[in-house]
mmCIF file of C-alpha atoms in Angstrom:
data_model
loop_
_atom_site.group_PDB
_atom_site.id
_atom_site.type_symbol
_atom_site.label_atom_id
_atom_site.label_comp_id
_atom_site.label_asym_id
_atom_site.label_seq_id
_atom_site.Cartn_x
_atom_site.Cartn_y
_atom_site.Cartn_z
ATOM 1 C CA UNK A 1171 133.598 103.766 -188.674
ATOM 2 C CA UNK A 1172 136.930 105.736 -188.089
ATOM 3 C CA UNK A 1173 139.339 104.808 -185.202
ATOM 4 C CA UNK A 1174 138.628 109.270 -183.952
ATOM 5 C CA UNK A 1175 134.495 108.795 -184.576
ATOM 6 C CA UNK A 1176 134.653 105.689 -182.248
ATOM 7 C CA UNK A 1177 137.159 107.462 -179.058
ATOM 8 C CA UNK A 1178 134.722 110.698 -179.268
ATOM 9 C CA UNK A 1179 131.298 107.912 -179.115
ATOM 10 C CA UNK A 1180 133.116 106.465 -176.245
ATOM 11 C CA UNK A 1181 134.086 109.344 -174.360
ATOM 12 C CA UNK A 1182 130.592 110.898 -175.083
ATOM 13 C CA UNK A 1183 129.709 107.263 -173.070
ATOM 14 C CA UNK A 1184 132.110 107.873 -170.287
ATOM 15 C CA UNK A 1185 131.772 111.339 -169.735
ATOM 16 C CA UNK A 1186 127.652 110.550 -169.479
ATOM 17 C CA UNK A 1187 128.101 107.530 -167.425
ATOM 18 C CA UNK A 1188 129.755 109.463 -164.606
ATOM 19 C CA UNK A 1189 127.686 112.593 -165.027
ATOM 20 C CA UNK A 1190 124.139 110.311 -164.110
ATOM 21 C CA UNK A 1191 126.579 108.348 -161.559
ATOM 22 C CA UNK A 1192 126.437 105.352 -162.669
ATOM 23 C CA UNK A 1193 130.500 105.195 -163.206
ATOM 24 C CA UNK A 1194 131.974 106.441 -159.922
ATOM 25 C CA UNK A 1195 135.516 106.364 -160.141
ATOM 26 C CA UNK A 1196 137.465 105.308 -157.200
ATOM 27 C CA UNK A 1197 140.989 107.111 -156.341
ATOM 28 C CA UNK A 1198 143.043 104.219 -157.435
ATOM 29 C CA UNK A 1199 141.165 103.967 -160.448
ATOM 30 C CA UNK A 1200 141.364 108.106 -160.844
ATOM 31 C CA UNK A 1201 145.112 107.399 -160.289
ATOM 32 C CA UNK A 1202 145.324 104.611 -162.962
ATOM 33 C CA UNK A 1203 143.381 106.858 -165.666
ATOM 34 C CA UNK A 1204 145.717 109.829 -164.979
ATOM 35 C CA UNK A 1205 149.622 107.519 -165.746
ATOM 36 C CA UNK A 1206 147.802 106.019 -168.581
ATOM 37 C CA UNK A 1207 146.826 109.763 -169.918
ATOM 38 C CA UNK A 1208 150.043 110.690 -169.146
ATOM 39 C CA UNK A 1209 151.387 107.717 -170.743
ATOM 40 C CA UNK A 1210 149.056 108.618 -174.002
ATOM 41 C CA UNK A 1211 150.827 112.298 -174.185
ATOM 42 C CA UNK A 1212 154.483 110.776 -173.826
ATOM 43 C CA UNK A 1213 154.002 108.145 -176.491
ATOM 44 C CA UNK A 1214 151.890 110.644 -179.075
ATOM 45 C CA UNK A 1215 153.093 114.583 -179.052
ATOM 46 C CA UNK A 1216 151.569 117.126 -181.269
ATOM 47 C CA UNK A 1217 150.759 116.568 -184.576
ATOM 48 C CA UNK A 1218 153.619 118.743 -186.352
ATOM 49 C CA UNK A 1219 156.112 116.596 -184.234
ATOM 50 C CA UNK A 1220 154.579 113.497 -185.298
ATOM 51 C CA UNK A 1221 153.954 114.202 -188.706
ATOM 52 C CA UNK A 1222 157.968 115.227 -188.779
ATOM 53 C CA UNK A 1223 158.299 112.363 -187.915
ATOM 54 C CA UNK A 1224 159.651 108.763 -190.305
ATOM 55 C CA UNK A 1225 156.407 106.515 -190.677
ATOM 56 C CA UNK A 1226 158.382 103.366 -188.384
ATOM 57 C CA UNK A 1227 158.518 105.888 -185.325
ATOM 58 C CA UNK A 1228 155.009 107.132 -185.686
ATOM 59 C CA UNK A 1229 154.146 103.521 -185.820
ATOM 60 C CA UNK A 1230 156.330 102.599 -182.709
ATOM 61 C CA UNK A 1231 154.177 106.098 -180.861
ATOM 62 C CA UNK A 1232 150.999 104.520 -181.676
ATOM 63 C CA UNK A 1233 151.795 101.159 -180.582
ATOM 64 C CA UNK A 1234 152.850 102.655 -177.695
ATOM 65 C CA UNK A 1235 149.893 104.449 -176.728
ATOM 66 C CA UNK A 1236 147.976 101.480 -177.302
ATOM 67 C CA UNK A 1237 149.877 99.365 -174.925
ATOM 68 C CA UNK A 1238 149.699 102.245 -172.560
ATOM 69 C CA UNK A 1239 146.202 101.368 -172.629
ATOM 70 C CA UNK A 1240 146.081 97.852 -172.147
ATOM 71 C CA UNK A 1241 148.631 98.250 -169.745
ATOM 72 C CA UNK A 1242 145.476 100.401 -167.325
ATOM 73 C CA UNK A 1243 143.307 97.988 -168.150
ATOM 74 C CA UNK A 1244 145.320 95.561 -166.493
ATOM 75 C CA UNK A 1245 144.874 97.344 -163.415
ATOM 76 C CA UNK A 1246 141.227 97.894 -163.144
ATOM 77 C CA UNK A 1247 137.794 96.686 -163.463
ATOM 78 C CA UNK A 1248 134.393 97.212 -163.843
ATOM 79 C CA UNK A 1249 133.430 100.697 -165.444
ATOM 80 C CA UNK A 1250 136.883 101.813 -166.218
ATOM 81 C CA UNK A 1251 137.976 98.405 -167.470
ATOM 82 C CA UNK A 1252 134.979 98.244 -169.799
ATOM 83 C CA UNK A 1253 135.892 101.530 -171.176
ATOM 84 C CA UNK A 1254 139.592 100.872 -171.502
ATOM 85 C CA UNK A 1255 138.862 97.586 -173.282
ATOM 86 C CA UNK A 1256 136.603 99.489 -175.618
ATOM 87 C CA UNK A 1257 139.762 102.196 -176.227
ATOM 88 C CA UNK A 1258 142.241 99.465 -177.022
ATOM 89 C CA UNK A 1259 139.370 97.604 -179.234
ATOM 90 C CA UNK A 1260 139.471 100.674 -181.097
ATOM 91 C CA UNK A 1261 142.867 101.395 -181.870
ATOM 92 C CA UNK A 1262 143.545 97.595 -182.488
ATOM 93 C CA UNK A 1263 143.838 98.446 -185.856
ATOM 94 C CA UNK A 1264 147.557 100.091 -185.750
ATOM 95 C CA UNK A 1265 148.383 96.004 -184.751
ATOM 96 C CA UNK A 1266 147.773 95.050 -188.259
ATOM 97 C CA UNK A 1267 150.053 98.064 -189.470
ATOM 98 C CA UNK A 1268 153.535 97.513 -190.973
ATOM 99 C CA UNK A 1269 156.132 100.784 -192.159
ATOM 100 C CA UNK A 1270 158.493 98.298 -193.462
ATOM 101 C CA UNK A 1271 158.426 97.160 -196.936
ATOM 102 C CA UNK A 1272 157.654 93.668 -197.248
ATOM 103 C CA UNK A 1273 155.798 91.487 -199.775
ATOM 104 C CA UNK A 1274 152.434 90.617 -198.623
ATOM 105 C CA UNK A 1275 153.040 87.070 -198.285
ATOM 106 C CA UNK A 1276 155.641 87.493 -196.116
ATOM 107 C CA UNK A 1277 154.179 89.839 -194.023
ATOM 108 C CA UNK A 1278 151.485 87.881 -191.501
ATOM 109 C CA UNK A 1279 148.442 89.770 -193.075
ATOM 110 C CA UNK A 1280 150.122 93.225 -191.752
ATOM 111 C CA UNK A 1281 149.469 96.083 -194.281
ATOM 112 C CA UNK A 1282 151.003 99.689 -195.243
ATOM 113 C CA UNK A 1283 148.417 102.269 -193.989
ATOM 114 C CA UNK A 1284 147.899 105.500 -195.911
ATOM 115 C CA UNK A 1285 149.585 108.317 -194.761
ATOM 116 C CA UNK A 1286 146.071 110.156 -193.241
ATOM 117 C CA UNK A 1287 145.248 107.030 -190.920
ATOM 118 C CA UNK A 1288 148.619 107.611 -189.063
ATOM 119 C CA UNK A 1289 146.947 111.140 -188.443
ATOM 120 C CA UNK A 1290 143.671 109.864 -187.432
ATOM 121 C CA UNK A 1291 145.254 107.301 -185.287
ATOM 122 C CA UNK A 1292 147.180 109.840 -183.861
ATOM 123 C CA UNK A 1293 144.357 112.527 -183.454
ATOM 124 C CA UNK A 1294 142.205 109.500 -181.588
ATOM 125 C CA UNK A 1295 145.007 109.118 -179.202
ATOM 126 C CA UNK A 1296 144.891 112.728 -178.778
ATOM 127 C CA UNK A 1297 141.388 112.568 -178.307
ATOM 128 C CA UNK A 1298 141.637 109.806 -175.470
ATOM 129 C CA UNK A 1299 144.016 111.625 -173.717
ATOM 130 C CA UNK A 1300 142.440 114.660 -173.218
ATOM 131 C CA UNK A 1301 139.283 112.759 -172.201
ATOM 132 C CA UNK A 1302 141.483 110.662 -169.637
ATOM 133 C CA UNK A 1303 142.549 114.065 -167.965
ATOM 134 C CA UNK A 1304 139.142 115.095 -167.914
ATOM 135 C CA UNK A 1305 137.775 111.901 -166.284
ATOM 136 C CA UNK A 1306 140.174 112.177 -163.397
ATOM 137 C CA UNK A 1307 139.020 116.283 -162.848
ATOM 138 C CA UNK A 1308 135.950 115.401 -163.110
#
């Protein structure tokens, strides 16, 4: 399943899970949600500035975002930690991601991605974000 089909299922979650109450966020945890989705817009900008972008630093961006992430998670629990250990489950993948040329054996199992996952990536942070900022308005 891609990395943007899993955020939107998980957001659908979310977004359902506090509608019927069952997730009530508390303020700190409101206040956690809204660095990390600020954190999530720092580390990945628009797509025509990443795309512009050389492969290494879009690589950097999305490792950034994802520690973002598991940085929040740190600093929560329950509801909000289940969905931001779900998040960075999902865009675990950019770990195993190398821009650097290297041979294969040499490399720890880390493997070149084709140019349209660093989009999807990308768009899934995008995606996360945005739901984020909508979690804390809500």
């Amino acid at each position: 399943m891609a990395i943007v089909t899993r955020v939107d299922d998980l957001v659908e979650e979310a977004e359902r899970l506090i509608r019927d109450q069952v997730w009530i966020l508390s303020p700190r945890h409101r206040a956690v949600i809204a660095k990390a989705a600020l954190d999530l817009h720092t580390a990945v900008g628009a797509s025509q500035i990443q795309e512009a972008l050389p492969l290494r630093e879009r690589l950097e961006n999305l490792r950034e975002a994802l520690a973002a992430v598991a940085i929040a998670l740190a600093h929560v629990h329950g509801h909000t930690a289940w969905f931001l250990g779900a998040a960075a489950t999902t865009l675990t993948p950019v770990l195993h991601w190398r821009a650097l040329p290297a041979e294969d054996s040499h490399a720890f199992g880390a493997v070149a991605p084709a140019p349209h996952q660093y989009a999807e990536a990308e768009e899934a942070v995008r995606r996360l974000q945005r739901a984020l900022a909508r979690l804390v308005s809500a």
